[in-house]
Amino acid sequence: MRKKIIAGNWKMNLDLQTAAGLAKDIVAHEGSLKCEVLLFPSFVFLESVKNILNKSKINIGAQNCSHRENGAFTGEVSAQQLKSLGIEYVLIGHSERREHYNERNEILKEKLKIALKYNLKPVFCCGEPKQIREANGQEDFVLNQLKESLFGFSATEISNIIIAYEPVWAIGTGLNATAEQASNMHAFIRKQFAKKYSDSFSAQLPILYGGSCNPSNAKELFSCPDVDGSLVGGASLNASDFLAIIQASQ
Ligand code: PGA
């Protein structure tokens, strides 16, 4: 039985005070949490937020890491540095990184390699842009993302990975995928992992949905058999919305 995972991607929002306040509000409700909760603040707030989460069940991740191990790469943050802070998770391949920072599937493969080397658990984001969905090419598009970034790894290497299916047209638009669209794609992704690895590997793989998930649509999305929770952007910046999404998953 896969446990539900609700992850909050805070993106480049909040300041130190509001990030700490949000983390405290969520920790205050941790007694009622039955699912796994992950928070992804900006790099600069990782340590402060981590200290707030310290004795709670809530885990923390970074929104990105460098594809290089270390050295003269000004402004980058390495997987090893994240690990040294006690960070456990890292988002890899978010569509905003792909779009604004030109992160291609090959670079994401390098990021996965280095994240896994330092025992970070990657949340690998995939998903098609609007024009691909309109042309009904979403399955081929997502399969190619998986093939070029992920399928070179062994089952053991990627047994700590979480997949987040995030259709680009649904991110930050208020236009979430329907339960049917999410269901079909999650089942498709699971089938690809079963083909490439094994049924048992695929059966334990968490696949989150992301894209305008909010307290009103969460329950329906989470009722889909292959949807194991959500990577939440906008609605994770408000404690009561985020807690309501958590509630909807339990
Ligand atoms: P959204 O973002 O919930 O604001 O659509 C999701 C994400 O980018 O992970």
Coordinates of N, CA, C and O and ligand atoms in Angstrom, one line a residue, residues 9 11 94 96 166 170-173 210-213 231-235, ligand 1:
N9 N 5.8 23.1 -2.7 CA 6.8 23.7 -3.4 C 6.6 25.2 -3.3 O 5.8 25.8 -4.0
K11 N 8.6 27.6 -4.2 CA 9.2 28.4 -5.3 C 9.9 29.6 -4.7 O 10.4 29.5 -3.6
H94 N 11.7 20.4 -12.5 CA 10.5 21.2 -12.4 C 10.3 21.9 -13.8 O 11.3 22.4 -14.3
E96 N 9.5 24.8 -14.5 CA 10.0 26.2 -14.5 C 11.5 26.1 -14.7 O 12.1 27.1 -15.3
E166 N 3.3 16.7 -13.7 CA 2.8 18.1 -13.6 C 2.6 18.6 -15.0 O 3.6 19.1 -15.6
A170 N -1.2 23.2 -16.5 CA -2.0 23.2 -15.2 C -1.2 24.0 -14.1 O -1.8 24.3 -13.1
I171 N 0.0 24.3 -14.3 CA 0.8 24.8 -13.2 C 0.6 26.3 -13.1 O 0.8 27.1 -14.0
G172 N 0.1 26.7 -12.0 CA -0.1 28.1 -11.7 C -1.2 28.8 -12.5 O -1.4 30.0 -12.5
T173 N -2.0 28.0 -13.2 CA -3.0 28.5 -14.1 C -4.5 28.5 -13.5 O -5.4 29.1 -14.0
G210 N 0.7 17.3 -9.9 CA 0.9 18.7 -9.6 C 0.4 19.6 -10.7 O 0.4 19.2 -11.8
G211 N -0.2 20.7 -10.3 CA -0.8 21.6 -11.2 C -2.1 22.1 -10.7 O -3.1 21.4 -10.9
S212 N -2.1 23.3 -10.1 CA -3.4 23.9 -9.6 C -4.2 23.0 -8.6 O -5.4 23.0 -8.6
C213 N -3.5 22.2 -7.9 CA -4.1 21.3 -6.9 C -4.5 22.3 -5.7 O -3.8 23.1 -5.3
L231 N 2.2 17.5 -5.6 CA 3.2 18.5 -5.4 C 2.5 19.8 -5.6 O 2.0 20.1 -6.7
V232 N 2.3 20.6 -4.5 CA 1.4 21.7 -4.5 C 2.3 23.0 -4.6 O 3.2 23.2 -3.8
G233 N 1.9 23.9 -5.4 CA 2.6 25.2 -5.5 C 1.9 26.3 -4.8 O 2.0 26.3 -3.5
G234 N 1.1 27.1 -5.5 CA 0.4 28.2 -4.9 C -0.3 27.9 -3.6 O -0.2 28.6 -2.6
A235 N -1.1 26.8 -3.6 CA -1.9 26.5 -2.4 C -1.0 26.1 -1.2 O -1.6 25.9 -0.1
Ligands
PGA1 P1 0.7 25.1 -8.7 O1 2.2 24.7 -8.9 O2 0.1 24.3 -7.6 O3 0.8 26.6 -8.2 O4 0.0 25.0 -10.0 C1 2.6 23.3 -8.8 C2 4.1 23.2 -9.0 O5 4.6 24.0 -9.8 O6 4.7 22.3 -8.5

